Structure formats: C-alpha cells, structure tokens
Tab-separated table of C-alpha atoms in Angstrom:
chain	number	residue	atom	x	y	z
A	403	MET	CA	9.600	5.789	-3.721
A	404	ARG	CA	9.564	2.900	-6.195
A	405	GLU	CA	13.331	2.903	-6.475
A	406	HIS	CA	14.229	3.857	-2.906
A	407	LEU	CA	12.365	1.313	-0.766
A	408	PRO	CA	12.431	-2.485	-1.047
A	409	HIS	CA	8.624	-2.545	-1.185
A	410	GLY	CA	8.433	0.802	-2.984
A	411	PRO	CA	6.580	-0.474	-6.057
A	412	ARG	CA	3.809	-1.944	-3.891
A	413	LEU	CA	3.540	1.255	-1.838
A	414	ALA	CA	3.480	3.413	-4.957
A	415	ASP	CA	0.749	1.266	-6.499
A	416	LYS	CA	-1.306	1.497	-3.304
A	417	GLY	CA	-0.826	5.263	-3.201
A	418	THR	CA	-1.951	5.561	-6.809
A	419	ALA	CA	-5.009	3.409	-6.074
A	420	ASP	CA	-5.814	5.550	-3.014
A	421	HIS	CA	-5.597	8.742	-5.064
A	422	THR	CA	-7.727	7.262	-7.846
A	423	GLY	CA	-10.348	6.175	-5.311
A	424	GLY	CA	-10.433	9.659	-3.834
A	425	GLU	CA	-10.809	11.234	-7.260
A	426	GLN	CA	-13.692	8.869	-8.044
A	427	LEU	CA	-15.439	9.798	-4.797
A	428	LEU	CA	-15.003	13.499	-5.598
A	429	LYS	CA	-16.501	13.011	-9.057
A	430	HIS	CA	-19.372	11.074	-7.522
A	431	LEU	CA	-20.001	13.940	-5.076
A	432	GLU	CA	-20.122	16.379	-7.985
A	433	TYR	CA	-22.590	14.113	-9.757
A	434	LEU	CA	-24.800	13.705	-6.678
A	435	GLY	CA	-25.047	17.312	-5.647
A	436	VAL	CA	-25.559	18.535	-2.087
A	437	GLY	CA	-29.281	17.784	-2.028
A	438	ASP	CA	-28.885	14.113	-2.880
A	439	PRO	CA	-29.683	11.678	-0.024
A	440	ASP	CA	-26.367	9.829	-0.644
A	441	PHE	CA	-24.224	12.967	-0.543
A	442	ASN	CA	-23.400	12.879	3.187
A	443	ASP	CA	-22.530	9.173	3.155
A	444	THR	CA	-20.267	9.635	0.142
A	445	LEU	CA	-18.625	12.651	1.756
A	446	ALA	CA	-18.003	10.625	4.919
A	447	LYS	CA	-16.369	7.881	2.823
A	448	LEU	CA	-14.116	10.460	1.174
A	449	LYS	CA	-13.122	12.000	4.505
A	450	PHE	CA	-12.309	8.568	5.930
A	451	ALA	CA	-10.291	7.559	2.836
A	452	VAL	CA	-8.242	10.772	2.865
A	453	ALA	CA	-7.605	10.611	6.623
A	454	SER	CA	-6.535	6.955	6.377
A	455	HIS	CA	-4.209	7.680	3.467
A	456	VAL	CA	-2.571	10.623	5.211
A	457	ARG	CA	-2.212	8.654	8.447
A	458	GLU	CA	-0.476	5.781	6.600
A	459	GLU	CA	1.891	8.181	4.867
A	460	GLU	CA	2.792	10.009	8.059
A	461	ARG	CA	3.078	6.886	10.207
A	462	ASP	CA	4.770	4.484	7.779
A	463	LEU	CA	5.931	5.933	4.490
A	464	PHE	CA	7.543	9.211	5.501
A	465	PRO	CA	9.660	7.706	8.312
A	466	GLU	CA	10.853	4.944	5.949
A	467	LEU	CA	11.817	7.471	3.299
A	468	ALA	CA	13.571	9.630	5.882
A	469	THR	CA	15.729	6.644	6.806
A	470	ALA	CA	16.342	5.414	3.256
A	471	LEU	CA	17.071	8.669	1.429
A	472	PRO	CA	19.965	11.110	1.663
A	473	SER	CA	19.096	14.567	2.960
A	474	GLU	CA	19.526	16.141	-0.499
A	475	LYS	CA	16.851	13.866	-1.948
A	476	LEU	CA	14.517	14.564	0.987
A	477	GLU	CA	14.957	18.303	0.427
A	478	GLU	CA	14.160	17.853	-3.268
A	479	LEU	CA	11.023	15.870	-2.444
A	480	GLY	CA	9.953	18.538	0.039
A	481	ARG	CA	10.392	21.194	-2.641
A	482	LEU	CA	8.257	19.164	-5.064
A	483	VAL	CA	5.502	18.700	-2.472
A	484	ARG	CA	5.419	22.441	-1.816
A	485	LEU	CA	5.264	23.062	-5.568
A	486	ASP	CA	2.430	20.549	-5.850
A	487	ARG	CA	0.470	22.386	-3.186
A	488	ARG	CA	0.921	25.705	-4.994
A	489	CYS	CA	0.338	24.488	-8.553
A	490	GLY	CA	-1.616	21.284	-8.203
A	491	ALA	CA	0.980	19.289	-10.160
A	492	VAL	CA	4.463	17.955	-9.654
A	493	PRO	CA	6.864	17.875	-12.611
A	494	GLY	CA	7.548	14.311	-13.695
A	495	ARG	CA	4.536	12.880	-11.904
A	496	GLU	CA	1.239	11.922	-13.424
A	497	ALA	CA	-1.784	13.589	-11.859
A	498	SER	CA	-3.066	10.275	-10.492
A	499	GLU	CA	0.235	9.198	-8.876
C-alpha cells in the first residue's frame, strides 16, 4: 500500500495505529476479566474500533487498491490475506502492520 497509493504511507501508518489500538484493547480485556465492571465498556470500544477499521478498508482502501494495482498484484494480496487468516501471519509483514 505504501508504494502503490499516493497517500499510501499515511494510510499504512493509520492502519498500523488501528491494529495497535485493537491489540491494546484486547490486552486490557484480558487484564480486566469478564467480571470487571469496565469489561463491557472496553469490549464495546473494541467492537466499534474493529467495525470502523473494516468499514474504512472496505469503503475507501480496497477500491483504491483495486484501481491502482494490476490484477496479478491484487491476486497476490488476496492470497496473502487468505494465508493470514489461516496462519495468523503474513510473510514479510510485521504482526502489528
């Protein structure tokens, strides 16, 4: 994304920040435990953050990439996303990216 879109570096940085924020909320949920009075509020924040991130990707990022990238590159990215879903990691990408 960084190299394929004019504002790719900014989008990539935002995506990384979104993922880091989500990871922090997950860790906080683990720390709180289900019985904690703040658990439901923290869970709601996580659900909102994830839904907002996905909505932005689907509405803005993915259509831009579909226009900017050749079909071979899109197929490669799709393969990497499927691999990520199966393994939890994408080769060449840091876990927080």
